[in-house]
Amino acid sequence: MAALSPLFVKASANDFSASIDTEMMNHLLAANDKTAAQLMETVKPGNLRFSRMIAYDIAVLTAAYCAKGSAYYHHTEVVSKIDLLVKFLASAQAEDGTVNVGNLESPPDTAFLVEILGPAASILRKDNSSELKDVQQQLKQILLKTGEGLSTGGIHTPNHRWVISAALAQLSHLYPNKKYSNRINDWLGEGVFIDADGHYPERSGIYSGVENAAFITIARLANKPSLYAPVRKNLTMYQYYIEPNGELVRNDSRRQDQYEAAAKPSTLFYLQYRYMAVHEKSQLFAAICKQIEGTKDFEKDILTRSLFYFLEDETLQQQLPTAEVLPERYEKLFTTSHLLRIKEKNTTITLFGGTDQPLLIASGRSNSPDFFSYRKGDAILKYMRLSSNFFSMGYFYSDGLRKEGNSYVLRKKLEIPYYQPLPKEKRKANGDYKLSPSIDDRFWNKMDFSNRPVSNVKTLETIIRLTETNGTVELDFELKGMKGVPVTIELCFKEGGQLTGVAAADANGNSFLEQGTGEYRSGNDVISFGPGAVAHKQIINLEGERYSTHFGTLRTKGEHVYITGTTPFKHKLIFR
């Protein structure tokens, strides 16, 4: 830890600085100096590439220059680097003030930059060194130009409304303008949706973090205290989504994190938990802050690039309230997204049955086939899937999740028809019928399916029942209906662990649990699972026709183990 700086030493009990978290502030100062040292070497003409990191670079160097105790406090060389970055940023602006970061001339992506540049501009104003006069003016012109685009520009997704509004709140705080506040009120007039459990529309950890940060900014800078309520509700819910290693559960997300190879870290929420812990004197939120501080991503994601947020908003600098003790045991069912979370000491269990129906593969819809995961410390079953070779329907997707007695049940009944000739009154001599989906949503064709009689309807019903006792899980599978259908249960353990009790299936890292019990070990933690069964060895093209027709795959990295059977199929798997 860096030595206590003059800025962060506690003063008298009646002084604001008496309540400053000096340990945290000095950690931030040391980490920011380390990042600034790298930037002093790399920020050079001809060495710049435009991305959102440009804004972070400006903010990090600004914090280094303005923070007393920094190795770069009031160093002229830092101003020259900031000047270079600000000029480069200005050159990237379009006429309407927007920039190309991900999307083209995008108001929302420009707002994400303002989220970072706004605090930097505020810190520069507080310092007000004469050396900063030129860069302050340049940054002001950039921000005022963005204000033109943000006060009239449009959006794509639900969270974009609030990101733009938060950026406008920052601009209005720095450079008051009625059109900024009018535009904020216009967006807020649409209403803020949050469901009974605490989900925003996108049900995503990534974008919940984005929306919480935006609402806090609007609440504190635009005097909209009612916006703390959805933040409080969402953060209270997300305590159950944080795994012991800091990863976020993402099974029920409607955005890209439901499929991303690596889970997003809970550090996405740290600044929001910290602000709300201090603002609301919440011992629960303080405890979650402490949990996040202990994760491996904390230094990289928070310490190295958050000092400027703390300097801009003094609430973040305050000591956290006394943290309550987080429970070793919980069992929580989220009925709006059909997600179950169980924690028993160092074991966590996830069961999911809430894909959006009808199943469509599109951003903004929940369509993950990962219905179960099981973790014991470092031993991690990332997901379980089930696929049947039933008319190429592919993976199992449940129609919800219900509690029945002491168990939780996933269920889906598939009905696949054959089609009869169209009624005479629906026929066209030229055969030009509507391009439409089949009744079972498997494929499209110019067949006017909705008007066709059906026959020879084949059915397959899948029922999965989870019963948990003190961290041990029993999963009972039953597939019934059409006979002789191949069934494949797919287990994907985190890559890097050691499997025993399984038989190699091929050279691609696949294995079968043919009988008995298998074990997966990572470090000192072990998951035992079984018994196994192998009735066939069909383990490719499990996704179904929705994906295979476009040569798609949902396979991820990991240690893949398969258990197979044929219908009628009954099998019990035990995890402990």
Coordinates of C-alpha atoms in Angstrom, one line a residue:
M1 CA 0.0 0.0 0.0
A2 CA 1.2 3.5 -0.7
A3 CA 2.0 5.7 2.2
L4 CA -0.8 7.9 3.5
S5 CA -0.9 11.0 1.4
P6 CA -1.9 14.5 2.6
L7 CA -5.1 14.2 0.8
F8 CA -6.2 11.0 2.5
V9 CA -5.1 11.4 6.1
K10 CA -7.9 11.6 8.6
A11 CA -8.5 14.9 10.4
S12 CA -10.6 15.9 13.3
A13 CA -13.9 14.1 14.1
N14 CA -15.9 17.1 12.9
D15 CA -14.0 17.3 9.5
F16 CA -15.3 15.5 6.4
S17 CA -12.0 13.7 6.0
A18 CA -12.5 12.0 9.4
S19 CA -14.8 9.5 7.7
I20 CA -12.7 8.9 4.6
D21 CA -11.7 5.3 3.9
T22 CA -8.0 6.1 3.8
E23 CA -7.0 2.5 3.2
M24 CA -9.2 2.2 0.1
M25 CA -8.2 5.7 -1.2
N26 CA -4.5 4.9 -0.9
H27 CA -4.9 1.6 -2.7
L28 CA -6.7 3.5 -5.5
L29 CA -4.0 6.1 -5.6
A30 CA -1.2 3.5 -5.9
A31 CA -3.0 1.6 -8.6
N32 CA -3.8 4.7 -10.5
D33 CA -0.2 5.8 -10.4
K34 CA 0.8 2.4 -11.8
T35 CA -1.6 2.8 -14.7
A36 CA -0.5 6.4 -15.2
A37 CA 3.1 5.3 -15.4
Q38 CA 2.2 3.0 -18.3
L39 CA 0.3 5.7 -20.1
M40 CA 3.2 8.2 -19.7
E41 CA 5.2 5.7 -21.8
T42 CA 2.5 4.7 -24.4
V43 CA 0.6 7.9 -25.1
K44 CA 2.6 9.3 -28.0
P45 CA 1.7 10.8 -31.4
G46 CA 1.0 8.0 -33.9
N47 CA 0.5 5.5 -31.2
L48 CA -3.2 6.2 -30.5
R49 CA -6.1 4.0 -31.5
F50 CA -9.7 5.3 -30.9
S51 CA -11.8 3.3 -28.4
R52 CA -13.6 3.8 -25.2
M53 CA -10.2 3.4 -23.4
I54 CA -9.3 6.9 -24.7
A55 CA -11.7 8.3 -22.1
Y56 CA -10.3 6.1 -19.4
D57 CA -6.8 7.2 -20.3
I58 CA -7.8 10.9 -20.0
A59 CA -9.6 10.2 -16.6
V60 CA -6.7 8.2 -15.2
L61 CA -4.1 10.9 -16.1
T62 CA -6.4 13.6 -14.8
A63 CA -6.7 11.8 -11.4
A64 CA -2.9 11.4 -11.3
Y65 CA -2.3 15.1 -11.9
C66 CA -5.0 16.3 -9.5
A67 CA -4.6 13.9 -6.6
K68 CA -2.3 15.1 -3.8
G69 CA 0.1 12.3 -2.9
S70 CA 0.2 11.0 -6.5
A71 CA 3.7 10.6 -8.0
Y72 CA 2.4 12.8 -10.8
Y73 CA 0.7 15.5 -8.8
H74 CA 0.9 18.7 -10.9
H75 CA 3.5 17.4 -13.2
T76 CA 3.6 19.4 -16.4
E77 CA 4.4 16.3 -18.5
V78 CA 1.0 14.8 -17.5
V79 CA -0.8 17.8 -18.9
S80 CA 0.9 17.3 -22.3
K81 CA -0.3 13.7 -22.4
I82 CA -3.8 14.7 -21.5
D83 CA -3.7 17.4 -24.2
L84 CA -2.6 14.9 -26.8
L85 CA -5.5 12.5 -25.9
V86 CA -8.1 15.3 -25.9
K87 CA -7.0 16.6 -29.3
F88 CA -7.2 13.0 -30.6
L89 CA -10.7 12.6 -29.2
A90 CA -11.8 15.8 -30.7
S91 CA -10.6 14.7 -34.1
A92 CA -12.8 11.6 -33.8
Q93 CA -16.0 13.5 -33.3
A94 CA -18.6 13.7 -36.1
E95 CA -20.4 17.0 -36.9
D96 CA -23.2 16.1 -34.6
G97 CA -20.9 15.4 -31.7
T98 CA -21.2 11.7 -31.7
V99 CA -18.3 9.2 -32.2
N100 CA -17.8 5.8 -33.8
V101 CA -17.3 3.3 -31.0
G102 CA -18.9 0.0 -31.8
N103 CA -21.8 1.6 -33.6
L104 CA -21.5 4.3 -36.2
E105 CA -22.0 7.9 -35.0
S106 CA -23.7 6.5 -32.0
P107 CA -25.4 8.7 -29.4
P108 CA -25.4 5.8 -26.8
D109 CA -21.8 5.0 -27.3
T110 CA -20.9 8.7 -27.1
A111 CA -22.9 8.8 -23.8
F112 CA -20.7 6.0 -22.5
L113 CA -17.6 8.2 -23.1
V114 CA -19.3 11.1 -21.3
E115 CA -19.8 8.8 -18.3
I116 CA -16.0 8.8 -18.0
L117 CA -15.1 12.2 -19.3
G118 CA -17.7 14.0 -17.1
P119 CA -15.9 13.1 -13.9
A120 CA -12.6 14.0 -15.5
A121 CA -13.9 17.4 -16.4
S122 CA -15.3 17.9 -12.9
I123 CA -11.9 17.0 -11.3
L124 CA -10.1 19.4 -13.6
R125 CA -12.5 22.1 -12.6
K126 CA -11.9 21.4 -8.8
D127 CA -8.1 21.6 -9.3
N128 CA -8.2 24.6 -11.6
S129 CA -4.4 24.8 -12.0
S130 CA -3.4 27.4 -14.5
E131 CA -1.6 24.7 -16.4
L132 CA -4.9 23.0 -17.1
K133 CA -6.6 26.0 -18.8
D134 CA -6.1 24.9 -22.4
V135 CA -7.1 21.2 -21.9
Q136 CA -10.1 22.2 -19.8
Q137 CA -11.3 24.5 -22.6
Q138 CA -10.7 21.7 -25.2
L139 CA -12.5 19.1 -23.1
K140 CA -15.4 21.6 -22.5
Q141 CA -15.8 22.1 -26.3
I142 CA -15.8 18.3 -26.8
L143 CA -18.5 17.8 -24.1
L144 CA -20.6 20.7 -25.3
K145 CA -20.5 19.2 -28.8
T146 CA -21.6 15.8 -27.5
G147 CA -24.5 17.6 -25.7
E148 CA -25.8 18.6 -29.1
G149 CA -25.9 15.0 -30.3
L150 CA -27.2 13.5 -27.0
S151 CA -30.0 16.0 -26.6
T152 CA -31.5 15.0 -29.9
G153 CA -30.1 11.6 -30.8
G154 CA -31.8 8.2 -30.6
I155 CA -31.2 4.8 -29.0
H156 CA -31.3 1.1 -29.8
T157 CA -31.8 -0.8 -26.5
P158 CA -33.6 -0.2 -23.1
N159 CA -30.5 0.8 -21.2
H160 CA -29.4 3.4 -23.8
R161 CA -32.2 5.7 -22.6
W162 CA -30.7 5.9 -19.2
V163 CA -27.1 6.0 -20.3
I164 CA -27.9 9.1 -22.5
S165 CA -29.9 10.6 -19.6
A166 CA -27.0 10.1 -17.2
A167 CA -24.6 11.7 -19.7
L168 CA -26.9 14.7 -20.0
A169 CA -27.1 14.9 -16.2
Q170 CA -23.3 15.2 -16.1
L171 CA -23.3 17.8 -18.8
S172 CA -26.0 19.8 -17.1
H173 CA -24.1 19.7 -13.9
L174 CA -21.0 21.0 -15.6
Y175 CA -22.6 23.4 -18.1
P176 CA -26.2 24.0 -17.1
N177 CA -28.6 24.0 -20.1
K178 CA -32.4 23.6 -20.0
K179 CA -32.4 21.4 -23.1
Y180 CA -30.3 18.8 -21.3
S181 CA -32.8 18.5 -18.4
N182 CA -35.8 18.6 -20.8
R183 CA -34.3 15.6 -22.7
I184 CA -33.8 13.7 -19.5
N185 CA -37.4 14.3 -18.5
D186 CA -38.5 13.2 -21.9
W187 CA -36.7 9.8 -21.6
L188 CA -37.8 9.3 -18.0
G189 CA -41.4 10.0 -19.1
E190 CA -41.4 6.6 -20.7
G191 CA -41.2 5.0 -17.2
V192 CA -38.6 2.8 -15.6
F193 CA -39.5 -0.9 -15.7
I194 CA -38.3 -3.2 -13.0
D195 CA -40.1 -6.5 -12.3
A196 CA -41.3 -8.0 -9.0
D197 CA -37.9 -9.8 -8.5
G198 CA -35.7 -6.8 -9.4
H199 CA -34.9 -7.4 -13.1
Y200 CA -34.6 -4.6 -15.7
P201 CA -36.0 -5.6 -19.1
E202 CA -32.7 -7.1 -20.4
R203 CA -32.2 -9.3 -17.3
S204 CA -28.5 -9.0 -17.8
G205 CA -25.7 -8.5 -15.3
I206 CA -23.8 -6.3 -17.8
Y207 CA -26.7 -4.0 -18.4
S208 CA -28.1 -4.0 -14.9
G209 CA -24.7 -2.5 -14.0
V210 CA -25.0 0.1 -16.7
E211 CA -28.6 1.0 -15.6
N212 CA -27.8 1.2 -11.9
A213 CA -24.8 3.5 -12.6
A214 CA -26.9 5.7 -14.8
F215 CA -29.8 6.0 -12.3
I216 CA -27.4 6.9 -9.5
T217 CA -25.8 9.6 -11.6
I218 CA -29.2 11.0 -12.6
A219 CA -30.5 10.8 -9.0
R220 CA -27.5 12.7 -7.5
L221 CA -26.8 15.2 -10.3
A222 CA -30.3 15.9 -11.6
N223 CA -32.1 15.8 -8.3
K224 CA -34.2 12.7 -9.1
P225 CA -34.0 10.8 -5.8
S226 CA -36.9 8.4 -6.8
L227 CA -34.4 6.7 -9.1
Y228 CA -32.6 5.2 -6.1
A229 CA -35.6 2.8 -5.6
P230 CA -34.9 0.6 -8.7
V231 CA -31.2 0.6 -8.0
R232 CA -31.9 -0.6 -4.4
K233 CA -34.2 -3.4 -5.7
N234 CA -31.9 -4.6 -8.4
L235 CA -28.8 -4.7 -6.2
T236 CA -30.8 -6.5 -3.4
M237 CA -31.7 -9.1 -6.0
Y238 CA -28.2 -9.5 -7.4
Q239 CA -26.7 -10.6 -4.1
Y240 CA -28.1 -14.1 -5.1
Y241 CA -26.4 -13.9 -8.5
I242 CA -22.9 -13.6 -7.3
E243 CA -20.9 -16.8 -7.1
P244 CA -18.3 -17.3 -4.3
N245 CA -15.5 -16.6 -6.9
G246 CA -17.2 -13.3 -8.0
E247 CA -18.7 -14.5 -11.2
L248 CA -22.2 -13.5 -12.1
V249 CA -24.9 -16.0 -12.9
R250 CA -26.2 -15.3 -16.4
N251 CA -28.6 -18.1 -17.3
D252 CA -31.7 -15.9 -17.5
S253 CA -30.0 -13.0 -19.4
R254 CA -31.6 -11.7 -22.5
R255 CA -28.4 -10.3 -23.9
Q256 CA -25.0 -11.5 -25.1
D257 CA -23.7 -12.5 -21.6
Q258 CA -26.0 -15.6 -21.7
Y259 CA -23.6 -17.1 -24.2
E260 CA -20.3 -15.5 -23.6
A261 CA -17.5 -17.9 -22.9
A262 CA -16.4 -16.3 -19.6
A263 CA -18.9 -15.1 -17.0
K264 CA -18.8 -11.4 -16.2
P265 CA -17.4 -10.5 -12.8
S266 CA -19.4 -8.9 -9.9
T267 CA -16.9 -6.0 -10.1
L268 CA -19.4 -4.5 -12.6
F269 CA -21.6 -3.6 -9.5
Y270 CA -18.9 -2.6 -7.1
L271 CA -19.2 1.2 -7.4
Q272 CA -23.0 1.0 -7.2
Y273 CA -23.0 -1.2 -4.1
R274 CA -20.4 1.1 -2.5
Y275 CA -22.4 4.3 -3.3
M276 CA -25.7 2.8 -2.0
A277 CA -24.0 1.3 1.0
V278 CA -22.9 4.7 2.1
H279 CA -25.9 6.6 0.9
E280 CA -28.4 4.3 2.6
K281 CA -26.2 3.1 5.4
S282 CA -26.8 -0.4 4.2
Q283 CA -25.0 -3.2 6.1
L284 CA -26.1 -5.7 3.4
F285 CA -24.6 -3.7 0.6
A286 CA -21.4 -3.1 2.6
A287 CA -21.1 -6.9 3.1
I288 CA -21.4 -7.4 -0.7
C289 CA -18.7 -4.7 -1.2
K290 CA -16.4 -6.7 1.0
Q291 CA -17.2 -9.9 -0.9
I292 CA -16.3 -8.2 -4.2
E293 CA -13.1 -6.7 -2.8
G294 CA -11.9 -10.2 -2.1
T295 CA -12.3 -11.4 -5.7
K296 CA -9.4 -11.8 -8.2
D297 CA -10.8 -9.2 -10.6
F298 CA -11.0 -6.4 -8.0
E299 CA -7.6 -4.9 -8.5
K300 CA -7.8 -5.0 -12.4
D301 CA -11.3 -3.8 -12.7
I302 CA -11.7 -1.3 -9.8
L303 CA -8.4 -0.2 -8.3
T304 CA -6.6 0.5 -11.5
R305 CA -9.2 2.7 -13.1
S306 CA -11.6 4.1 -10.5
L307 CA -9.8 6.8 -8.6
F308 CA -11.3 9.5 -10.8
Y309 CA -14.9 8.3 -9.8
F310 CA -13.9 8.6 -6.1
L311 CA -12.4 12.0 -6.6
E312 CA -15.5 13.3 -8.4
D313 CA -18.1 11.8 -6.0
E314 CA -17.0 12.1 -2.4
T315 CA -19.7 9.6 -1.3
L316 CA -17.5 6.8 -2.6
Q317 CA -14.6 8.0 -0.4
Q318 CA -16.6 7.4 2.8
Q319 CA -16.0 4.4 5.2
L320 CA -18.5 1.6 4.5
P321 CA -21.0 0.9 7.2
T322 CA -20.3 -2.2 9.4
A323 CA -21.0 -5.1 7.1
E324 CA -23.5 -7.7 8.1
V325 CA -22.7 -11.4 7.8
L326 CA -23.8 -12.9 4.5
P327 CA -25.8 -16.2 4.9
E328 CA -24.1 -19.5 4.4
R329 CA -27.4 -21.0 3.3
Y330 CA -30.2 -19.6 1.0
E331 CA -32.8 -21.0 -1.3
K332 CA -34.2 -18.3 -3.7
L333 CA -36.7 -18.8 -6.6
F334 CA -37.1 -15.9 -9.0
T335 CA -40.5 -16.4 -10.4
T336 CA -40.3 -13.7 -13.1
S337 CA -37.4 -15.3 -14.8
H338 CA -37.8 -18.9 -13.5
L339 CA -34.4 -19.1 -12.0
L340 CA -33.5 -21.0 -8.8
R341 CA -30.5 -20.3 -6.7
I342 CA -29.4 -22.4 -3.8
K343 CA -26.3 -21.9 -1.6
E344 CA -25.1 -24.3 1.0
K345 CA -21.7 -23.2 2.5
N346 CA -19.3 -23.3 -0.5
T347 CA -21.7 -25.1 -2.8
T348 CA -24.0 -23.2 -5.2
I349 CA -26.7 -24.6 -7.4
T350 CA -28.5 -23.0 -10.3
L351 CA -31.6 -24.3 -12.1
F352 CA -33.2 -22.4 -15.0
G353 CA -36.4 -22.8 -16.9
G354 CA -37.2 -19.3 -18.2
T355 CA -36.3 -19.1 -21.9
D356 CA -38.6 -16.8 -23.8
Q357 CA -41.3 -18.6 -25.7
P358 CA -41.7 -19.2 -28.6
L359 CA -38.0 -19.8 -28.8
L360 CA -36.3 -17.3 -31.2
I361 CA -32.6 -16.9 -31.5
A362 CA -32.2 -13.2 -31.3
S363 CA -30.5 -10.6 -29.1
G364 CA -33.0 -9.3 -26.5
R365 CA -34.6 -12.8 -25.9
S366 CA -33.6 -15.4 -23.4
N367 CA -32.6 -18.6 -25.3
S368 CA -29.9 -20.3 -23.3
P369 CA -30.2 -24.1 -23.1
D370 CA -28.0 -24.2 -19.9
F371 CA -30.6 -25.3 -17.3
F372 CA -28.3 -26.5 -14.4
S373 CA -25.0 -25.7 -12.9
Y374 CA -23.3 -27.0 -9.7
R375 CA -20.2 -25.5 -8.0
K376 CA -18.2 -26.6 -5.0
G377 CA -15.4 -24.0 -4.4
D378 CA -13.0 -24.2 -7.4
A379 CA -14.8 -27.3 -8.8
I380 CA -17.3 -26.0 -11.3
L381 CA -19.9 -27.7 -13.5
K382 CA -20.4 -24.7 -15.8
Y383 CA -23.6 -26.1 -17.3
M384 CA -25.8 -29.1 -18.1
R385 CA -27.8 -29.4 -21.3
L386 CA -30.2 -32.1 -22.6
S387 CA -30.7 -32.9 -26.3
S388 CA -33.0 -35.4 -28.0
N389 CA -32.9 -36.5 -31.6
F390 CA -36.6 -35.8 -32.0
F391 CA -37.2 -34.2 -35.4
S392 CA -34.1 -32.1 -35.0
M393 CA -35.6 -30.1 -32.2
G394 CA -32.3 -30.1 -30.4
Y395 CA -31.7 -28.9 -26.9
F396 CA -34.4 -29.0 -24.2
Y397 CA -35.9 -25.7 -23.2
S398 CA -38.3 -25.8 -20.3
D399 CA -41.8 -24.1 -20.1
G400 CA -41.0 -22.5 -16.8
L401 CA -39.8 -23.7 -13.4
R402 CA -42.3 -24.8 -10.7
K403 CA -41.9 -25.9 -7.1
E404 CA -43.7 -29.1 -6.3
G405 CA -43.4 -30.2 -2.7
N406 CA -39.7 -30.2 -1.8
S407 CA -38.6 -30.4 -5.4
Y408 CA -38.3 -28.0 -8.4
V409 CA -39.6 -29.2 -11.8
L410 CA -38.7 -28.3 -15.4
R411 CA -41.1 -29.6 -18.1
K412 CA -41.6 -29.4 -21.8
K413 CA -44.0 -31.3 -24.2
L414 CA -43.1 -31.3 -27.9
E415 CA -45.8 -32.1 -30.5
I416 CA -44.6 -32.6 -34.1
P417 CA -47.3 -33.0 -36.7
Y418 CA -47.3 -34.2 -40.3
Y419 CA -49.3 -32.0 -42.7
Q420 CA -52.4 -32.8 -44.8
P421 CA -53.4 -31.2 -48.1
L422 CA -54.9 -27.7 -47.8
P423 CA -58.6 -27.4 -47.7
K424 CA -60.0 -26.7 -51.2
E425 CA -61.1 -23.2 -50.4
K426 CA -57.6 -22.3 -49.2
R427 CA -55.8 -23.5 -52.4
K428 CA -54.2 -21.3 -55.0
A429 CA -53.8 -22.4 -58.6
N430 CA -50.3 -20.9 -58.8
G431 CA -49.2 -22.5 -55.6
D432 CA -48.0 -19.1 -54.2
Y433 CA -48.7 -19.5 -50.5
K434 CA -47.5 -17.4 -47.6
L435 CA -43.9 -17.9 -46.4
S436 CA -44.6 -18.9 -42.8
P437 CA -43.2 -21.0 -39.9
S438 CA -44.2 -24.6 -39.4
I439 CA -46.6 -25.1 -36.4
D440 CA -43.7 -26.6 -34.4
D441 CA -41.4 -23.6 -35.3
R442 CA -38.8 -25.9 -36.7
F443 CA -38.6 -24.3 -40.2
W444 CA -40.2 -21.9 -42.6
N445 CA -41.6 -22.5 -46.1
K446 CA -44.3 -21.3 -48.6
M447 CA -46.8 -23.8 -47.3
D448 CA -49.4 -21.8 -45.4
F449 CA -49.0 -24.2 -42.4
S450 CA -51.5 -22.5 -40.2
N451 CA -54.4 -23.5 -42.5
R452 CA -53.3 -27.1 -43.0
P453 CA -54.9 -30.0 -41.2
V454 CA -52.4 -32.2 -39.3
S455 CA -52.0 -35.9 -38.6
N456 CA -49.6 -38.4 -37.2
V457 CA -48.7 -36.1 -34.4
K458 CA -45.7 -37.3 -32.5
T459 CA -45.0 -36.3 -28.9
L460 CA -42.1 -36.2 -26.5
E461 CA -42.4 -34.9 -23.0
T462 CA -39.4 -34.1 -20.9
I463 CA -39.6 -33.8 -17.1
I464 CA -36.6 -32.9 -14.9
R465 CA -37.0 -32.8 -11.1
L466 CA -34.4 -31.3 -8.8
T467 CA -34.3 -32.2 -5.1
E468 CA -31.6 -30.7 -2.9
T469 CA -30.5 -31.7 0.6
N470 CA -27.6 -30.0 2.4
G471 CA -25.9 -29.2 -1.0
T472 CA -26.4 -32.7 -2.4
V473 CA -28.6 -32.7 -5.6
E474 CA -30.7 -35.4 -7.1
L475 CA -31.8 -34.8 -10.7
D476 CA -34.5 -37.2 -11.9
F477 CA -35.0 -37.3 -15.7
E478 CA -38.0 -38.7 -17.4
L479 CA -38.6 -38.6 -21.2
K480 CA -41.7 -40.2 -22.5
G481 CA -43.9 -40.3 -25.6
M482 CA -42.4 -41.5 -28.8
K483 CA -40.2 -44.6 -28.3
G484 CA -36.6 -45.1 -29.4
V485 CA -35.6 -41.4 -29.5
P486 CA -31.9 -41.0 -28.6
V487 CA -31.3 -38.8 -25.6
T488 CA -28.0 -37.0 -24.6
I489 CA -27.2 -35.4 -21.3
E490 CA -24.3 -33.0 -21.7
L491 CA -22.1 -31.9 -18.8
C492 CA -19.5 -29.2 -19.3
F493 CA -17.0 -28.8 -16.4
K494 CA -14.6 -25.8 -16.3
E495 CA -11.5 -26.3 -18.4
G496 CA -8.3 -27.2 -16.5
G497 CA -9.7 -29.6 -13.9
Q498 CA -9.2 -33.4 -13.7
L499 CA -11.8 -36.0 -14.6
T500 CA -11.7 -39.5 -13.3
G501 CA -14.1 -42.4 -13.7
V502 CA -15.0 -41.4 -17.3
A503 CA -14.1 -43.0 -20.7
A504 CA -12.6 -41.0 -23.6
A505 CA -15.1 -40.6 -26.4
D506 CA -12.8 -39.1 -29.1
A507 CA -9.7 -36.9 -29.6
N508 CA -11.7 -33.7 -29.0
G509 CA -11.7 -33.8 -25.2
N510 CA -15.1 -35.5 -25.0
S511 CA -15.9 -38.3 -22.5
F512 CA -18.7 -40.7 -21.6
L513 CA -19.7 -41.6 -18.1
E514 CA -20.6 -45.1 -19.0
Q515 CA -21.5 -46.4 -15.5
G516 CA -20.8 -45.7 -11.8
T517 CA -19.7 -42.4 -10.4
G518 CA -17.3 -39.8 -12.0
E519 CA -15.3 -37.1 -10.2
Y520 CA -14.1 -33.7 -11.3
R521 CA -11.3 -32.2 -9.3
S522 CA -10.0 -28.6 -9.3
G523 CA -7.5 -27.8 -6.6
N524 CA -8.7 -29.2 -3.3
D525 CA -12.4 -29.3 -4.4
V526 CA -14.2 -32.3 -5.9
I527 CA -17.6 -32.8 -7.5
S528 CA -18.8 -36.4 -7.7
F529 CA -21.6 -37.2 -10.2
G530 CA -23.4 -40.2 -11.5
P531 CA -24.4 -42.9 -12.1
G532 CA -23.6 -43.0 -15.8
A533 CA -25.2 -44.7 -18.7
V534 CA -24.4 -45.1 -22.4
A535 CA -27.0 -46.3 -24.9
H536 CA -25.6 -44.6 -27.9
K537 CA -22.7 -42.3 -28.9
Q538 CA -24.4 -39.5 -30.8
I539 CA -22.8 -36.3 -29.3
I540 CA -22.5 -33.9 -32.3
N541 CA -25.2 -31.6 -33.8
L542 CA -27.0 -31.4 -30.4
E543 CA -28.2 -27.9 -31.0
G544 CA -30.9 -28.8 -33.5
E545 CA -32.0 -27.5 -36.8
R546 CA -32.3 -23.8 -35.7
Y547 CA -28.5 -23.8 -35.5
S548 CA -27.3 -26.6 -37.8
T549 CA -29.1 -25.1 -40.8
H550 CA -26.7 -22.2 -40.5
F551 CA -23.7 -24.3 -39.4
G552 CA -23.9 -22.9 -35.9
T553 CA -22.8 -24.4 -32.7
L554 CA -23.2 -23.6 -29.0
R555 CA -20.3 -25.7 -27.8
T556 CA -18.0 -23.9 -25.4
K557 CA -14.6 -24.6 -23.9
G558 CA -14.6 -27.1 -21.1
E559 CA -14.4 -30.7 -20.1
H560 CA -17.4 -32.3 -21.8
V561 CA -18.9 -35.5 -20.3
Y562 CA -21.9 -37.3 -21.9
I563 CA -24.6 -39.6 -20.5
T564 CA -26.9 -41.2 -23.1
G565 CA -30.1 -43.2 -23.4
T566 CA -33.2 -43.8 -25.5
T567 CA -36.9 -43.2 -24.8
P568 CA -38.7 -44.1 -22.7
F569 CA -35.9 -42.8 -20.6
K570 CA -35.7 -42.6 -16.8
H571 CA -32.4 -41.8 -15.0
K572 CA -31.3 -40.3 -11.7
L573 CA -28.1 -38.2 -11.4
I574 CA -26.6 -37.3 -8.0
F575 CA -24.2 -34.5 -7.5
R576 CA -22.3 -34.1 -4.2

